[in-house]
Each structure stands twice: as structure tokens, then as C-alpha cells.
Coordinates of N, CA and C in Angstrom, one line a residue:
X1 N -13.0 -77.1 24.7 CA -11.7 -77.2 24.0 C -11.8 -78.4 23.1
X2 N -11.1 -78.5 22.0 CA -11.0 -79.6 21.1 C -10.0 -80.4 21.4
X3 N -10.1 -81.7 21.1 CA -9.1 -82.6 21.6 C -8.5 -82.8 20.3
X4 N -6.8 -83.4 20.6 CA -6.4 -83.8 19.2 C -6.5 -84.9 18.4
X5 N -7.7 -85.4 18.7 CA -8.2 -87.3 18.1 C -9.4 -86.3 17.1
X6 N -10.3 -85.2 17.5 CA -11.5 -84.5 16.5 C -10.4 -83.6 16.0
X7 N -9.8 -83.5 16.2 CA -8.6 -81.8 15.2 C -8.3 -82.8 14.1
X8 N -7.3 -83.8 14.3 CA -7.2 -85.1 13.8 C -8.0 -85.8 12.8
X9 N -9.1 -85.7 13.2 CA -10.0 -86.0 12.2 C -10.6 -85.4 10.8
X10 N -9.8 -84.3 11.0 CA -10.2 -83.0 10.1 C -9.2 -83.1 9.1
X11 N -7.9 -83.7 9.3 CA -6.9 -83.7 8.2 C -7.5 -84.2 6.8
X12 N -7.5 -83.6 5.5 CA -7.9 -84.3 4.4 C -6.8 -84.7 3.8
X13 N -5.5 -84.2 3.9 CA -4.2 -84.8 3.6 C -3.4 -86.2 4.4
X14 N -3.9 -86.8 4.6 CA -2.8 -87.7 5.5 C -2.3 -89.0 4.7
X15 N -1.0 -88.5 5.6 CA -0.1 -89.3 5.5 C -0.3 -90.9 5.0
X16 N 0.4 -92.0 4.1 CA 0.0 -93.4 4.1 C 1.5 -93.8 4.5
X17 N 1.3 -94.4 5.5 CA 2.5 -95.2 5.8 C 2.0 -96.5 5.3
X18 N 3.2 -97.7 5.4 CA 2.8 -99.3 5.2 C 1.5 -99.5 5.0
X19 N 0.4 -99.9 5.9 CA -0.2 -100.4 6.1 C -1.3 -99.8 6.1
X20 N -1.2 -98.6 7.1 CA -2.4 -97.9 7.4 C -2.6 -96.1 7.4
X21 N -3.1 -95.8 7.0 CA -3.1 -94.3 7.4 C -3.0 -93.6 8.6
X22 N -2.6 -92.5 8.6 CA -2.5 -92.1 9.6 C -2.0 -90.3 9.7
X23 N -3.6 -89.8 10.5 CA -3.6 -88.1 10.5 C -2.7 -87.3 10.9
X24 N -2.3 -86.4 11.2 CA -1.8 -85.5 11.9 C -1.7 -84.1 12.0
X25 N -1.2 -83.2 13.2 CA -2.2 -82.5 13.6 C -1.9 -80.8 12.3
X26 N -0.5 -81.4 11.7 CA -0.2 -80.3 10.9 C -1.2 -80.3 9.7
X27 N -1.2 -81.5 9.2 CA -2.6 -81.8 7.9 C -3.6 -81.3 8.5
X28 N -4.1 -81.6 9.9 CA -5.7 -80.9 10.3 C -5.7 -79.6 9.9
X29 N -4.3 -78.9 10.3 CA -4.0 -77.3 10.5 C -4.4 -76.6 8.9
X30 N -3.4 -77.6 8.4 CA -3.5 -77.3 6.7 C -5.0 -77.5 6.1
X31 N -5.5 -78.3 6.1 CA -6.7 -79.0 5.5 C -7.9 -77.8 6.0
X32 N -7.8 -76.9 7.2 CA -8.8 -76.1 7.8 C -8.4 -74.4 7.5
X33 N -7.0 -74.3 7.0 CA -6.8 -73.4 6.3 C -7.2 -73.0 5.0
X34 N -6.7 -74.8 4.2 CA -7.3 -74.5 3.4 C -9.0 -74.5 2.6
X35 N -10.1 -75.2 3.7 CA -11.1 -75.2 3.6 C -11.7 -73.4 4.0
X36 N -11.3 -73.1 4.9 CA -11.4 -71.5 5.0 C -11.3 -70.7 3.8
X37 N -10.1 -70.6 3.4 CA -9.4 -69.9 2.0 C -10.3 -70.0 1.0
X38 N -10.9 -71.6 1.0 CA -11.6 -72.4 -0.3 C -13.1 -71.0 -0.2
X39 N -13.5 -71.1 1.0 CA -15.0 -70.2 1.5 C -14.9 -69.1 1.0
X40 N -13.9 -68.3 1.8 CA -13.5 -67.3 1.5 C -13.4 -66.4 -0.1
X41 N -12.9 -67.3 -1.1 CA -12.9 -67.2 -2.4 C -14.3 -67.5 -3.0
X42 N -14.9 -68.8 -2.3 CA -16.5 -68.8 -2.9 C -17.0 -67.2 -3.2
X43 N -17.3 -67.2 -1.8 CA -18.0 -66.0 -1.3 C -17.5 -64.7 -1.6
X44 N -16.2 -64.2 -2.2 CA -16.0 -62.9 -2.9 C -16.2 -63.6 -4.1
X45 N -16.3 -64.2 -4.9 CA -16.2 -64.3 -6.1 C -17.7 -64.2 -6.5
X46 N -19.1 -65.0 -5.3 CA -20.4 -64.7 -5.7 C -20.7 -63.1 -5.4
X47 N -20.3 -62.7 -4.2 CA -20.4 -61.4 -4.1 C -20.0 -60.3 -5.2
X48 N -19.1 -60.6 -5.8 CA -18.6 -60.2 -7.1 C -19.7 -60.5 -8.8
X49 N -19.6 -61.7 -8.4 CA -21.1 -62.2 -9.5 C -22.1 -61.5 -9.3
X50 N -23.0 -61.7 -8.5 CA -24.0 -60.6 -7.7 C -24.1 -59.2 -7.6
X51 N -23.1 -58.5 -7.6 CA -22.8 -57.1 -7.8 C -23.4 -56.9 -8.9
X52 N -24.1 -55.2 -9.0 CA -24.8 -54.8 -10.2 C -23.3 -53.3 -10.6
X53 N -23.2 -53.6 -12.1 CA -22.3 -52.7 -12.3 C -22.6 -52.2 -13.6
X54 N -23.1 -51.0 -13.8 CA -23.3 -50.6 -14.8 C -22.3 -50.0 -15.5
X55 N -21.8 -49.8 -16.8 CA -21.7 -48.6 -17.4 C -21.9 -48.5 -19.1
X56 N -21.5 -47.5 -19.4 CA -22.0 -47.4 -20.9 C -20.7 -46.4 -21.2
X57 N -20.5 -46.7 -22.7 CA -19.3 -45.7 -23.7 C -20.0 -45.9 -24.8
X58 N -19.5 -44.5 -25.5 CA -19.5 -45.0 -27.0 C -18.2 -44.4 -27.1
X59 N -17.8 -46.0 -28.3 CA -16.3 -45.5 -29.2 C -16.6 -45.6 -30.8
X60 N -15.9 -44.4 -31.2 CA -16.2 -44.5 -32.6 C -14.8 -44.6 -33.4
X61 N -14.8 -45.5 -34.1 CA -13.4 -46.1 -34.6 C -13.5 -45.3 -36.0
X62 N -11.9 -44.8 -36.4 CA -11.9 -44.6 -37.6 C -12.4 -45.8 -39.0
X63 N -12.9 -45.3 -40.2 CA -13.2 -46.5 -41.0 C -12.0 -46.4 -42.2
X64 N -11.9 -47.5 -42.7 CA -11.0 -48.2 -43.6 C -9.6 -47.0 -44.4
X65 N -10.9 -46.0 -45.1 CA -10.2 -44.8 -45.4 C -9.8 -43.8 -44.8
X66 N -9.8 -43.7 -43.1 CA -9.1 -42.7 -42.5 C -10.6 -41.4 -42.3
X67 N -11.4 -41.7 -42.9 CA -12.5 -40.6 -41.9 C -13.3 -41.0 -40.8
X68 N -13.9 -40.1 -40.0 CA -14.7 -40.4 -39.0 C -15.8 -41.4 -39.6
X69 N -16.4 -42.1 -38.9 CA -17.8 -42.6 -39.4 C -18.4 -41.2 -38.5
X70 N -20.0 -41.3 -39.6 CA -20.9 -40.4 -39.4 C -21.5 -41.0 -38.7
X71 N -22.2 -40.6 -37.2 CA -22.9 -41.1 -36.4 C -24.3 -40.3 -36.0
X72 N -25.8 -40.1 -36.3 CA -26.8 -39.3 -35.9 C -27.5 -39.8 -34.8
X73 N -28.1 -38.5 -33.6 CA -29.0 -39.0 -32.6 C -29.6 -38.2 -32.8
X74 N -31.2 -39.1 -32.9 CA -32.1 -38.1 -32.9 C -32.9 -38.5 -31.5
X75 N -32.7 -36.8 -31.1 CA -33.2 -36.5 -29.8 C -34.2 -36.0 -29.6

């Protein structure tokens, strides 16, 4: 089990009173949610990067005067 002096420890938000700082156990709570969340987003966003996604279109835009452009493939 974890005690609340290492949970405590974990806060990256705490509180400044007067003189000295001082953790608590709602900051630990928050601070480990949001290091989770932080991971979480890493790691879909490289999984995302990483993904291979192909595809291919062709679009052929009308030109200035309203006809098609001529386009040839030679196959």
C-alpha cells in the first residue's frame, strides 16, 4: 500500500503558504492524472505519426476560361 507522505510526494502543484510549501493529497491526485493524460496523448499522437496511410486522387480543376484542362495517360 502507499502511504500518504510518497502519494504526497507526487504533487507537482502545491500549495505556498507563508513560509514553506506544502503538498497535498488532492495535488498528488491531480498531478498523476494529469501525468497519465500527458502519456496517454504522447502515445496516440506517435501511434498516429507512425501509422502508414496511403492514398491518391486526381482532381482536375476547371481553367480560367471555363474548359476542362486536357489531361493524357499513356498506358
Amino acid at each position: 500500500m502507499i502511504s500518504q507522505s510518497k502519494l504526497k510526494a507526487v504533487d507537482f502543484y502545491r500549495k505556498i503558504p507563508r513560509d514553506l510549501t506544502e503538498a497535498s493529497l488532492s495535488g498528488a491526485g491531480l498531478s498523476i492524472i494529469a501525468a497519465l493524460s500527458m502519456m496517454f496523448l504522447f502515445g496516440m499522437e506517435l501511434s498516429n505519426y507512425l501509422a502508414v496511410n496511403t492514398s491518391t486522387s486526381v482532381i482536375v480543376d476547371n481553367s480560367s476560361d471555363g474548359d476542362f484542362l486536357r489531361m493524357d495517360f499513356n498506358i
